[in-house]
XYZ file of C-alpha atoms in Angstrom:
229
model
C 80.155 64.090 121.577
C 79.039 64.334 125.208
C 82.671 64.295 126.364
C 83.480 67.165 124.019
C 80.643 69.270 125.434
C 81.727 68.400 128.990
C 84.952 70.264 128.322
C 83.072 73.445 127.526
C 81.827 75.482 130.458
C 78.763 76.689 128.573
C 77.361 73.195 127.911
C 78.808 71.299 130.866
C 75.574 71.018 132.861
C 73.499 69.905 129.848
C 76.188 67.421 128.796
C 76.312 65.869 132.276
C 72.530 65.473 132.298
C 72.640 63.945 128.827
C 75.315 61.461 129.911
C 73.248 60.359 132.919
C 70.150 59.963 130.760
C 71.978 57.969 128.070
C 73.608 55.699 130.671
C 70.268 54.983 132.324
C 68.689 54.262 128.954
C 71.476 51.896 127.972
C 71.309 50.033 131.278
C 67.550 49.649 130.941
C 67.656 48.078 127.481
C 70.785 45.966 127.961
C 69.987 44.681 131.459
C 69.826 40.850 131.399
C 66.306 39.579 131.836
C 65.690 37.441 134.894
C 62.610 36.045 133.147
C 60.393 37.164 130.291
C 59.945 40.896 130.082
C 61.057 43.004 133.021
C 58.456 41.947 135.569
C 60.950 40.506 138.054
C 64.096 42.602 138.029
C 64.766 41.952 141.709
C 64.352 38.252 142.607
C 64.816 39.022 146.305
C 61.668 41.166 146.480
C 59.128 38.862 144.880
C 59.036 35.175 143.963
C 57.851 34.806 140.351
C 54.680 32.704 139.966
C 56.417 30.228 137.666
C 59.044 29.587 140.371
C 56.311 28.870 142.923
C 54.771 26.434 140.440
C 58.070 24.634 139.880
C 58.856 24.407 143.582
C 55.467 22.838 144.269
C 55.877 20.389 141.388
C 59.338 19.335 142.507
C 58.155 18.984 146.089
C 55.418 16.568 144.996
C 57.346 14.641 142.324
C 60.937 14.612 143.550
C 64.161 16.152 142.312
C 64.642 16.822 138.613
C 66.318 19.459 136.458
C 65.072 22.397 134.419
C 66.289 23.627 131.037
C 66.013 27.288 130.013
C 65.123 28.165 126.444
C 66.241 31.696 125.678
C 66.683 34.497 128.196
C 64.720 32.989 131.089
C 65.649 31.695 134.558
C 69.277 32.623 134.064
C 72.164 33.382 136.362
C 72.099 31.891 139.843
C 68.332 31.884 140.284
C 68.329 28.103 140.537
C 70.516 28.258 143.629
C 68.438 31.112 145.041
C 65.186 29.149 144.795
C 66.707 25.675 145.310
C 65.732 24.470 141.830
C 68.266 22.375 139.942
C 69.159 23.671 136.492
C 70.858 21.905 133.621
C 72.672 25.150 132.760
C 74.631 27.702 134.725
C 76.856 30.726 134.143
C 79.840 29.393 136.061
C 83.146 29.656 134.232
C 84.446 26.537 135.979
C 83.035 23.288 134.599
C 84.344 19.742 134.440
C 85.558 18.214 131.192
C 82.800 15.639 131.391
C 80.186 18.408 131.344
C 81.452 19.552 127.946
C 81.986 15.998 126.788
C 78.326 15.062 126.946
C 76.758 18.315 125.759
C 74.957 17.865 122.428
C 77.112 18.913 119.488
C 74.881 21.865 118.616
C 75.080 23.384 122.116
C 78.775 22.551 122.454
C 79.533 24.357 119.225
C 77.562 27.556 119.884
C 76.890 27.945 123.643
C 79.371 25.710 125.513
C 79.698 27.845 128.640
C 76.082 28.768 129.361
C 74.314 25.896 127.604
C 71.340 28.138 126.873
C 69.475 27.376 123.673
C 66.788 29.238 121.674
C 63.277 27.772 121.698
C 62.891 27.880 117.924
C 65.882 25.523 117.523
C 64.943 22.990 120.164
C 64.455 20.283 117.543
C 68.233 20.330 116.941
C 68.905 18.935 120.425
C 68.564 15.123 120.741
C 65.706 13.956 122.952
C 67.994 11.474 124.696
C 70.019 14.366 126.133
C 66.985 15.682 128.030
C 65.951 12.193 129.119
C 69.331 11.007 130.406
C 70.170 14.343 132.053
C 67.020 14.188 134.196
C 65.582 17.327 132.537
C 61.866 17.243 133.260
C 60.879 20.886 132.837
C 61.676 23.237 129.961
C 61.124 26.958 130.604
C 60.379 29.196 127.641
C 58.875 32.515 126.598
C 57.904 31.087 123.226
C 55.503 28.213 122.499
C 57.152 24.925 121.527
C 56.273 22.816 118.538
C 53.740 20.153 119.677
C 55.538 17.643 117.460
C 58.469 17.682 119.903
C 56.338 15.815 122.434
C 56.682 18.140 125.434
C 53.503 18.772 127.435
C 52.507 22.322 128.344
C 51.815 22.302 132.094
C 52.034 26.012 132.906
C 51.108 29.054 130.819
C 50.996 32.249 132.817
C 53.889 34.676 133.188
C 55.819 32.322 130.888
C 55.495 28.732 129.639
C 56.693 25.532 131.270
C 56.733 22.251 129.377
C 57.133 18.825 130.936
C 59.321 16.089 129.506
C 57.443 12.936 130.460
C 60.318 10.755 129.221
C 62.892 12.179 131.651
C 64.779 9.477 133.496
C 65.429 9.637 137.253
C 68.967 10.253 138.461
C 69.307 6.581 139.418
C 67.584 3.659 137.704
C 68.139 0.008 136.811
C 68.762 -1.370 133.328
C 69.772 -4.822 132.099
C 71.791 -3.823 129.041
C 75.148 -2.131 128.688
C 77.565 -0.945 126.051
C 81.232 -0.513 126.872
C 83.615 2.242 125.887
C 87.382 2.578 126.225
C 87.366 6.340 126.894
C 85.010 9.218 127.689
C 85.201 10.289 124.044
C 84.120 6.849 122.892
C 81.363 6.851 125.510
C 80.036 10.088 124.005
C 80.051 8.549 120.535
C 78.157 5.520 121.800
C 75.665 7.636 123.731
C 74.733 9.821 120.771
C 74.783 6.896 118.355
C 71.522 5.826 116.748
C 71.606 2.364 118.375
C 71.837 3.525 121.991
C 68.727 4.166 124.091
C 69.334 5.474 127.651
C 65.946 4.086 128.706
C 67.071 0.498 128.207
C 70.861 0.544 128.671
C 73.923 2.308 130.008
C 77.402 3.108 128.725
C 80.251 1.822 130.903
C 83.776 3.088 130.402
C 85.349 -0.248 131.286
C 86.483 -1.704 127.973
C 90.175 -1.267 128.843
C 89.782 -1.616 132.587
C 92.578 -3.456 134.403
C 91.673 -7.113 135.010
C 93.542 -9.765 136.979
C 94.779 -13.017 135.420
C 92.689 -16.113 136.308
C 95.218 -17.304 138.907
C 95.146 -13.959 140.732
C 91.355 -13.826 140.621
C 91.186 -17.340 142.134
C 93.598 -16.366 144.913
C 91.584 -13.203 145.629
C 88.437 -15.317 145.868
C 90.070 -17.723 148.319
C 91.309 -14.814 150.431
C 87.836 -13.338 150.536
C 86.355 -16.675 151.599
C 88.924 -17.048 154.366
C 88.118 -13.570 155.616
C 84.363 -14.214 155.573
C 84.821 -17.511 157.440
C 87.087 -15.958 160.036
C 90.107 -18.135 159.215
C 93.622 -17.277 158.201
C 96.635 -19.057 156.844
């Protein structure tokens, strides 16, 4: 309708003003939220309090990842504030990233990985633990039954996952898999616990016959002893 009135000399000025007003209104309501509400539309002007809290926590405790629930801490804010995120908006991701996403996220939000707070119970706990996700950022309160501890409740809410594993750790149990797909099946199986074991994709790894292994061992010994034949 505005375009029609723009063609008429009598209403052209009013139509142009109406178009500007409608565009501004649409941009205001559809603009992606950087965090809850519209308090921090420009991340370069002011550091949100929750970001300052996270940076201090990570400085004291070491590196770990965050997980956004809903429309919070999106885009490239993690890179801006040097906070590692489990999700990002990049269109380029490795196959292994998709391979180990929980089925619910893979089916509905494979590219962004963002997940609504009211459906958090659908994501397996072991995903957060193994992926080093210690902090969950949300606008909405989480069900206490999920086991996450509320550690910050100001401009938004931050929950801590006290079961998150470090990026490197030692275990004494393993399960083998012949392919990445099989490794995923093992990982999300009911018998696997990332706290006590790992999944190694070495079931079909190339192995040398006994005679070749013995010769390799002798060659290594000769090298270590400084002799040759």
